[in-house]
mmCIF file of C-alpha atoms in Angstrom:
data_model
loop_
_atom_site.group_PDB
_atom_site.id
_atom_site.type_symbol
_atom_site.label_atom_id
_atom_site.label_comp_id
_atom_site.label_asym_id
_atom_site.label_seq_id
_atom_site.Cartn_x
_atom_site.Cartn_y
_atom_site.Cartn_z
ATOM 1 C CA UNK A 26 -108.119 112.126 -40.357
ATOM 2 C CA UNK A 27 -107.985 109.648 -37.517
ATOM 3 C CA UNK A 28 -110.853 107.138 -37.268
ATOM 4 C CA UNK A 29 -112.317 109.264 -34.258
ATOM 5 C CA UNK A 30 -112.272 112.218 -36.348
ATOM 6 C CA UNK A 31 -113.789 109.575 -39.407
ATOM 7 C CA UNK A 32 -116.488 109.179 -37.112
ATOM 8 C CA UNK A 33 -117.348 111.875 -35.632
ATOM 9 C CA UNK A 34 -117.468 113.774 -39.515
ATOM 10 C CA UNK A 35 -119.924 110.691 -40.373
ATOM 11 C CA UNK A 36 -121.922 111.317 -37.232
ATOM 12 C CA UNK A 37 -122.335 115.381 -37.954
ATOM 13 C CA UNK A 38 -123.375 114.483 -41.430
ATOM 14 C CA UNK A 39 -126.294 112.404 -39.954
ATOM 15 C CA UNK A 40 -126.973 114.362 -37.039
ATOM 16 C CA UNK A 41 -128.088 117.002 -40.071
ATOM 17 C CA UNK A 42 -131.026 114.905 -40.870
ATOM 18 C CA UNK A 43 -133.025 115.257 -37.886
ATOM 19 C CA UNK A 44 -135.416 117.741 -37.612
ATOM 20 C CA UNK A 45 -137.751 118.946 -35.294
ATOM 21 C CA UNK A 46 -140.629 116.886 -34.501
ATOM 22 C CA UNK A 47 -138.892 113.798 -35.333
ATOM 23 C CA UNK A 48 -139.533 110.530 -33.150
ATOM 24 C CA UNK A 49 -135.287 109.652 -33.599
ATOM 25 C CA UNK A 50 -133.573 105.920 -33.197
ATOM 26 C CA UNK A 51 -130.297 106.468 -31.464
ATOM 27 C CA UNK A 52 -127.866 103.367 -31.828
ATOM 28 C CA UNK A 53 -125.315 101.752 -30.240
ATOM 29 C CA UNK A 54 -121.354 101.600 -30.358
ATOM 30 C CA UNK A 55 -118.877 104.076 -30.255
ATOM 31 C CA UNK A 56 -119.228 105.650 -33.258
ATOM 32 C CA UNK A 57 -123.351 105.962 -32.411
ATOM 33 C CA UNK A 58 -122.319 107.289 -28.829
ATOM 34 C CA UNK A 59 -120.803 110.427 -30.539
ATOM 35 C CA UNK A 60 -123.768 111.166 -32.723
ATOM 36 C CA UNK A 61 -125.937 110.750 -29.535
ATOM 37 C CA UNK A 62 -123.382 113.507 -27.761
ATOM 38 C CA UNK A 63 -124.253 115.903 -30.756
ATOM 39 C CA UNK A 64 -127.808 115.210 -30.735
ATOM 40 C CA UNK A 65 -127.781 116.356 -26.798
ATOM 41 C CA UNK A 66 -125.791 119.520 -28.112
ATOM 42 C CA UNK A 67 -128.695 120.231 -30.307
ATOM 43 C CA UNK A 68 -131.379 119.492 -27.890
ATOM 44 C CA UNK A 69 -129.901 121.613 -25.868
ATOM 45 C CA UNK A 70 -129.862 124.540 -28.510
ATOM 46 C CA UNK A 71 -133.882 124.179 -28.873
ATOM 47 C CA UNK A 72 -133.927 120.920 -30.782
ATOM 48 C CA UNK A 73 -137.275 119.280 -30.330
ATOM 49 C CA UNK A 74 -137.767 115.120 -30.363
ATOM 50 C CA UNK A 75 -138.176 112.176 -28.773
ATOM 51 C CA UNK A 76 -135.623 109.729 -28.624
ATOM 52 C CA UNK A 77 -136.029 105.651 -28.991
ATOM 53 C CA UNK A 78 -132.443 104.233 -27.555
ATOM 54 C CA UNK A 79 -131.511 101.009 -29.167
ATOM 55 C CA UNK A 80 -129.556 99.558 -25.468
ATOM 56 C CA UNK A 81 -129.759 100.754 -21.733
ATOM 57 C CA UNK A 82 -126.042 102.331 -22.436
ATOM 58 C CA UNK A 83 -127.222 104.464 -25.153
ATOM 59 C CA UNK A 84 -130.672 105.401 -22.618
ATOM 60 C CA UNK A 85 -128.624 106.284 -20.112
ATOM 61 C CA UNK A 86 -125.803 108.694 -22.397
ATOM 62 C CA UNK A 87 -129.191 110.044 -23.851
ATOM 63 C CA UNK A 88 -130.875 110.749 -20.743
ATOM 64 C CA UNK A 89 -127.727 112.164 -19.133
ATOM 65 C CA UNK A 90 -127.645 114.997 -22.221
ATOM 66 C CA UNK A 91 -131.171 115.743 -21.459
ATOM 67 C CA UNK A 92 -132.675 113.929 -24.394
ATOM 68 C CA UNK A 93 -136.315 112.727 -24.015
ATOM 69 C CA UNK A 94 -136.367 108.873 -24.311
ATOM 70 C CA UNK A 95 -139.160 106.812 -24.510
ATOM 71 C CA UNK A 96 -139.736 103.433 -25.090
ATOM 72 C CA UNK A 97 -141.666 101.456 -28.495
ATOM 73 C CA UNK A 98 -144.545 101.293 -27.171
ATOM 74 C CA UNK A 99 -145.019 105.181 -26.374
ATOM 75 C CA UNK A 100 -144.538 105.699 -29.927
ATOM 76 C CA UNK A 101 -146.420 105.131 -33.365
ATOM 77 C CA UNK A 102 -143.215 105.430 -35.519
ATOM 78 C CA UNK A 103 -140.085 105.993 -35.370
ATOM 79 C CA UNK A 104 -139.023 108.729 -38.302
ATOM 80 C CA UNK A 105 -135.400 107.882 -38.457
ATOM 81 C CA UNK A 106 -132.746 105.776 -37.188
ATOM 82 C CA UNK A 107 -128.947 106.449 -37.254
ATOM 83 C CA UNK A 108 -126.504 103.779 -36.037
ATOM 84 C CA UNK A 109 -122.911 102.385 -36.293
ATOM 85 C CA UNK A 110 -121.768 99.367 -38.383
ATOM 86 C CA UNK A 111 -119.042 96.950 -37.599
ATOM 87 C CA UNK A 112 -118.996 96.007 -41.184
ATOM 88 C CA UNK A 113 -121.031 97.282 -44.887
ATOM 89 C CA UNK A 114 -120.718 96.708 -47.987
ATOM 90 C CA UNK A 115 -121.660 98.141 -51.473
ATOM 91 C CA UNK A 116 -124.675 97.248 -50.999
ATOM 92 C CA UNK A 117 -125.547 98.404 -48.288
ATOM 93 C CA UNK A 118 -125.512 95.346 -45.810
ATOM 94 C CA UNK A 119 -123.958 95.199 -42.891
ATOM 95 C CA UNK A 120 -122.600 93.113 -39.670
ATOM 96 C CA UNK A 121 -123.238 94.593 -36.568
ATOM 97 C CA UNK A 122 -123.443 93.568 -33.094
ATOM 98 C CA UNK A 123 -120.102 93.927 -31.973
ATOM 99 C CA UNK A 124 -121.374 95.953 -28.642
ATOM 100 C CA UNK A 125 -124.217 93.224 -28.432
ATOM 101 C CA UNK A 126 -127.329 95.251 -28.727
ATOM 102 C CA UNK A 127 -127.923 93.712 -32.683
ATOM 103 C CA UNK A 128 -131.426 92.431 -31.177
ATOM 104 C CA UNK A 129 -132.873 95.660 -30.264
ATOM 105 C CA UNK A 130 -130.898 97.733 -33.245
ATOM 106 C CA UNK A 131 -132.633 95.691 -35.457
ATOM 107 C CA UNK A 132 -136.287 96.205 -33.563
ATOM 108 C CA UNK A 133 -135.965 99.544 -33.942
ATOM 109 C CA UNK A 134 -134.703 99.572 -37.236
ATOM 110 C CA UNK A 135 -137.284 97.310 -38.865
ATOM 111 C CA UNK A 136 -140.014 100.156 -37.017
ATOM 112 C CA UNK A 137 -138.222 102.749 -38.890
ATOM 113 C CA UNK A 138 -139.294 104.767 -41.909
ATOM 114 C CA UNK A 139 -135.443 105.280 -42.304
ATOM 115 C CA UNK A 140 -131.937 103.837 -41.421
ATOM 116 C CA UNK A 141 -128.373 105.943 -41.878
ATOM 117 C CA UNK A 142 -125.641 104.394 -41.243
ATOM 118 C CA UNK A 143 -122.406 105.670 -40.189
ATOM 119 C CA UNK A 144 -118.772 104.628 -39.491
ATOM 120 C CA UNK A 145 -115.318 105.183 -40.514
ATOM 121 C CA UNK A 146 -113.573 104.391 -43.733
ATOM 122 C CA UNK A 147 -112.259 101.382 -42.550
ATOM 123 C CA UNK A 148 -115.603 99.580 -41.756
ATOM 124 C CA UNK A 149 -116.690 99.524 -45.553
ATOM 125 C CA UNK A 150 -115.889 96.314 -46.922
ATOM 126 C CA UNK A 151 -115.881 94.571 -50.755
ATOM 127 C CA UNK A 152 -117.512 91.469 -48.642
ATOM 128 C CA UNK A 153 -119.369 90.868 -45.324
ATOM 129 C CA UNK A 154 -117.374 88.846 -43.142
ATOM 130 C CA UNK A 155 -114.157 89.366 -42.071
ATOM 131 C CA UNK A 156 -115.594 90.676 -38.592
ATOM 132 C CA UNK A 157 -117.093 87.681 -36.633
ATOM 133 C CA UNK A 158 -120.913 87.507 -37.183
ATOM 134 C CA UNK A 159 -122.465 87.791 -33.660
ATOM 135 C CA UNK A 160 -125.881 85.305 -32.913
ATOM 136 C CA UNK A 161 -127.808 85.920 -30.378
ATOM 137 C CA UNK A 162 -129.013 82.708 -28.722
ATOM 138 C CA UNK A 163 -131.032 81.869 -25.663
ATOM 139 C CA UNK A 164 -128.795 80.655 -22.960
ATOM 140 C CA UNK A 165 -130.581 77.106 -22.949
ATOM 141 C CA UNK A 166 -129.700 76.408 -26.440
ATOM 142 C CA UNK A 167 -126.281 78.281 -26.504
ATOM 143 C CA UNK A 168 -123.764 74.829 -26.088
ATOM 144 C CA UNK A 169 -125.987 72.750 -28.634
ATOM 145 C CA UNK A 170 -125.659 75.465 -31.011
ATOM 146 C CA UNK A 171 -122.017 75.791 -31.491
ATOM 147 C CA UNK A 172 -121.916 72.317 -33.440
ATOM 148 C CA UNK A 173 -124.836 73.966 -36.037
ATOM 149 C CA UNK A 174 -122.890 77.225 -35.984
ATOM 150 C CA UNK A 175 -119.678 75.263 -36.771
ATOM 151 C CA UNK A 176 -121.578 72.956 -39.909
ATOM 152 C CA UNK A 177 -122.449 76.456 -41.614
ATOM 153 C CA UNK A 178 -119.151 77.288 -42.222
ATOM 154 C CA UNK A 179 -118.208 79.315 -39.114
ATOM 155 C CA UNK A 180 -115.440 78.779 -36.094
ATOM 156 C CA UNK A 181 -118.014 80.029 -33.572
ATOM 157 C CA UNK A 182 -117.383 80.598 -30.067
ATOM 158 C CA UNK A 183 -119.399 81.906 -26.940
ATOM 159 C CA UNK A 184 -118.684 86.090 -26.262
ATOM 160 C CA UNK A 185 -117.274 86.040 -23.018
ATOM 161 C CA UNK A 186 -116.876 88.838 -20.546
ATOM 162 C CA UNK A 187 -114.837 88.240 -17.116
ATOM 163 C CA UNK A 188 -114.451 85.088 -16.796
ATOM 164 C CA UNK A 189 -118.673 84.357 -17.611
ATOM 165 C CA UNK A 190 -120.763 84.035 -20.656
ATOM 166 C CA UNK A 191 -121.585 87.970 -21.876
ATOM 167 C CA UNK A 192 -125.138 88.452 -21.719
ATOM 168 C CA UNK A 193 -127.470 91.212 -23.697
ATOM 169 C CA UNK A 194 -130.029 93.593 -22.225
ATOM 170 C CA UNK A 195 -132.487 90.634 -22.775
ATOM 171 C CA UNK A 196 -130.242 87.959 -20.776
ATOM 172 C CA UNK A 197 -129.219 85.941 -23.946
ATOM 173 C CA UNK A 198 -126.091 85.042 -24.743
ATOM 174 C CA UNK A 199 -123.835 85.379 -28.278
ATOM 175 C CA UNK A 200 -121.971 83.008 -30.396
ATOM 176 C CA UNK A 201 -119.600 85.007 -32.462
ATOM 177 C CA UNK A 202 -119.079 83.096 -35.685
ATOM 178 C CA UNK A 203 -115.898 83.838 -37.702
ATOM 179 C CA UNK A 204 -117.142 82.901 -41.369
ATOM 180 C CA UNK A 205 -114.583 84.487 -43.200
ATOM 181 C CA UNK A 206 -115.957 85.994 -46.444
ATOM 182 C CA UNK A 207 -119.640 85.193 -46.716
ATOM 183 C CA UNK A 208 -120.542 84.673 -50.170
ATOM 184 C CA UNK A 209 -124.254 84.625 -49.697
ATOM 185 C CA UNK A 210 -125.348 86.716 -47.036
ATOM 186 C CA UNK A 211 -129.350 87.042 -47.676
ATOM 187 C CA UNK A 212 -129.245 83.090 -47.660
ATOM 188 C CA UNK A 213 -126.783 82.696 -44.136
ATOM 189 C CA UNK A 214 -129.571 84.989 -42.781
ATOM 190 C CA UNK A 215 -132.502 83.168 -43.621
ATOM 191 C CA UNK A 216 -130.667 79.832 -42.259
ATOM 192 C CA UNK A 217 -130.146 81.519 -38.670
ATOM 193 C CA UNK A 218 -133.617 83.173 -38.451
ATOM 194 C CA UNK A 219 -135.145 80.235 -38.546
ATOM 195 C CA UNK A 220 -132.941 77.888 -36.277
ATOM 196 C CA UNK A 221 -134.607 77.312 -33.064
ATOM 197 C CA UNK A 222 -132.774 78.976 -29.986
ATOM 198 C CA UNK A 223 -130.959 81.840 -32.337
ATOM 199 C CA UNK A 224 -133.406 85.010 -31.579
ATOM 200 C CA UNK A 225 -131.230 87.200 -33.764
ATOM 201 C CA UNK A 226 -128.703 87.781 -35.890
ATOM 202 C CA UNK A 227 -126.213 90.304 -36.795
ATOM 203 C CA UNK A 228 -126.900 90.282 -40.151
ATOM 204 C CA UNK A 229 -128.647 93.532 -41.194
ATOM 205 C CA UNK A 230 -130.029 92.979 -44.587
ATOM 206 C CA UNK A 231 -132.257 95.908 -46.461
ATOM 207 C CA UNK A 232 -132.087 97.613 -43.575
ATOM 208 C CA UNK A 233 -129.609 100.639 -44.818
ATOM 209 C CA UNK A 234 -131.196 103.536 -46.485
ATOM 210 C CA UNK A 235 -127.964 105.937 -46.424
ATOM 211 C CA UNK A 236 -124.863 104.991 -45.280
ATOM 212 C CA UNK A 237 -121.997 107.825 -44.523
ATOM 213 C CA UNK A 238 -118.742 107.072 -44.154
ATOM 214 C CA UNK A 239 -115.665 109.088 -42.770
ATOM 215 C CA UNK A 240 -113.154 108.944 -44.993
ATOM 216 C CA UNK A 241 -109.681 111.486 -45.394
ATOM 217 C CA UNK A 242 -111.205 112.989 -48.086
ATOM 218 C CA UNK A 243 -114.738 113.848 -46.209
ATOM 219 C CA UNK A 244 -117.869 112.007 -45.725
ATOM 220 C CA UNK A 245 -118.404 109.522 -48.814
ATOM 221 C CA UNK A 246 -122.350 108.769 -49.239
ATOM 222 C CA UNK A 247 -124.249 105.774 -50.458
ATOM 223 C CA UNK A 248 -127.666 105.229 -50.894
ATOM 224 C CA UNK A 249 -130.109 108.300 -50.459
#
């Protein structure tokens, strides 16, 4: 299979979880954007739930199938999420923030009763860190942090999108930090959550209750 087709089996495989009634958490990313498309086929065939988007892109592709959304605070809980990965590994941890919406994935995911995870074979990794670990940081603090970023073992640099700092949906700029291999990641994530100026982290640690992954030989499963 191609890594479209990877996907988009992971995505079907997740999309089978949701059932009527549900209050759903629909991520972010390309390989999210295609279970979001199936969703709307469903809704469209009599599916019934409300939607929680995890960025305004994913609102908007949600809204355009005809997909209630709502936002946290018209809901009491949120009965499942399903979202990409840029990285995971055996255990179930995972990079993300790659399309810059790791602040409000992880919101929604933290609110959920459960997280699946899905991506293509090529995003499951022995170790976190060969994709750069994005940081969310407010834009005051974003030049003073590169040094701390850089004295934790990273080459970090500021996400940059024509020619201007890339911003988020909540106006704060990212450092990506390339780490290489991260040998401890529960420990790297306690050090950036609580460095003043970093709001988030793409670190996503017990967050993953099932992850599916698109492989040639079907949809491999971890967790439950």
């Amino acid at each position: 299979m191609t890594e479209d087709e990877q996907k988009l089996a992971a995505a079907k495989a997740a999309v089978e979880h949701i059932k009527d009634g549900m209050v759903v958490g629909l991520g972010t990313g390309s390989t999210a954007a295609k279970m979001v498309d199936l969703v709307g086929e469903r809704v469209k065939n009599g599916l019934d739930i409300i939607a929680v988007p995890t960025s305004e892109a994913t609102a908007r592709q949600a809204e355009a199938l005809g997909i209630r959304v709502v936002g946290l605070d018209e809901v009491s809980v949120i009965d499942l999420t399903i979202d990409g990965t840029d990285e995971v590994d055996p255990e179930k941890r995972l990079i993300k923030g790659g399309g810059g919406a790791h602040l409000r994935e992880k919101i929604v995911a933290s609110l959920s009763d459960r997280m699946i995870v899905i991506a293509e074979n090529k995003k499951m990794v022995g170790k976190l860190g060969a994709f750069k670990l994005p940081v969310e940081v407010i834009p005051f603090a974003a030049g003073a942090l590169l040094p701390k970023m850089e004295a934790l073992g990273s080459t970090p640099e500021i996400r940059m999108k024509d020619g201007q700092p890339f911003l988020t949906d909540e106006g704060n700029q990212i450092i990506d930090c390339a780490f290489g291999e991260i040998d401890d990641p529960e420990e790297l994530a306690l050090t950036l959550s609580t460095t003043p100026g970093v709001v988030e982290h793409g670190l996503f640690i017990d967050y993953a209750d099932l992850v599916l992954i698109g492989t040639d030989d079907g949809v491999k499963t971890f967790g439950g």
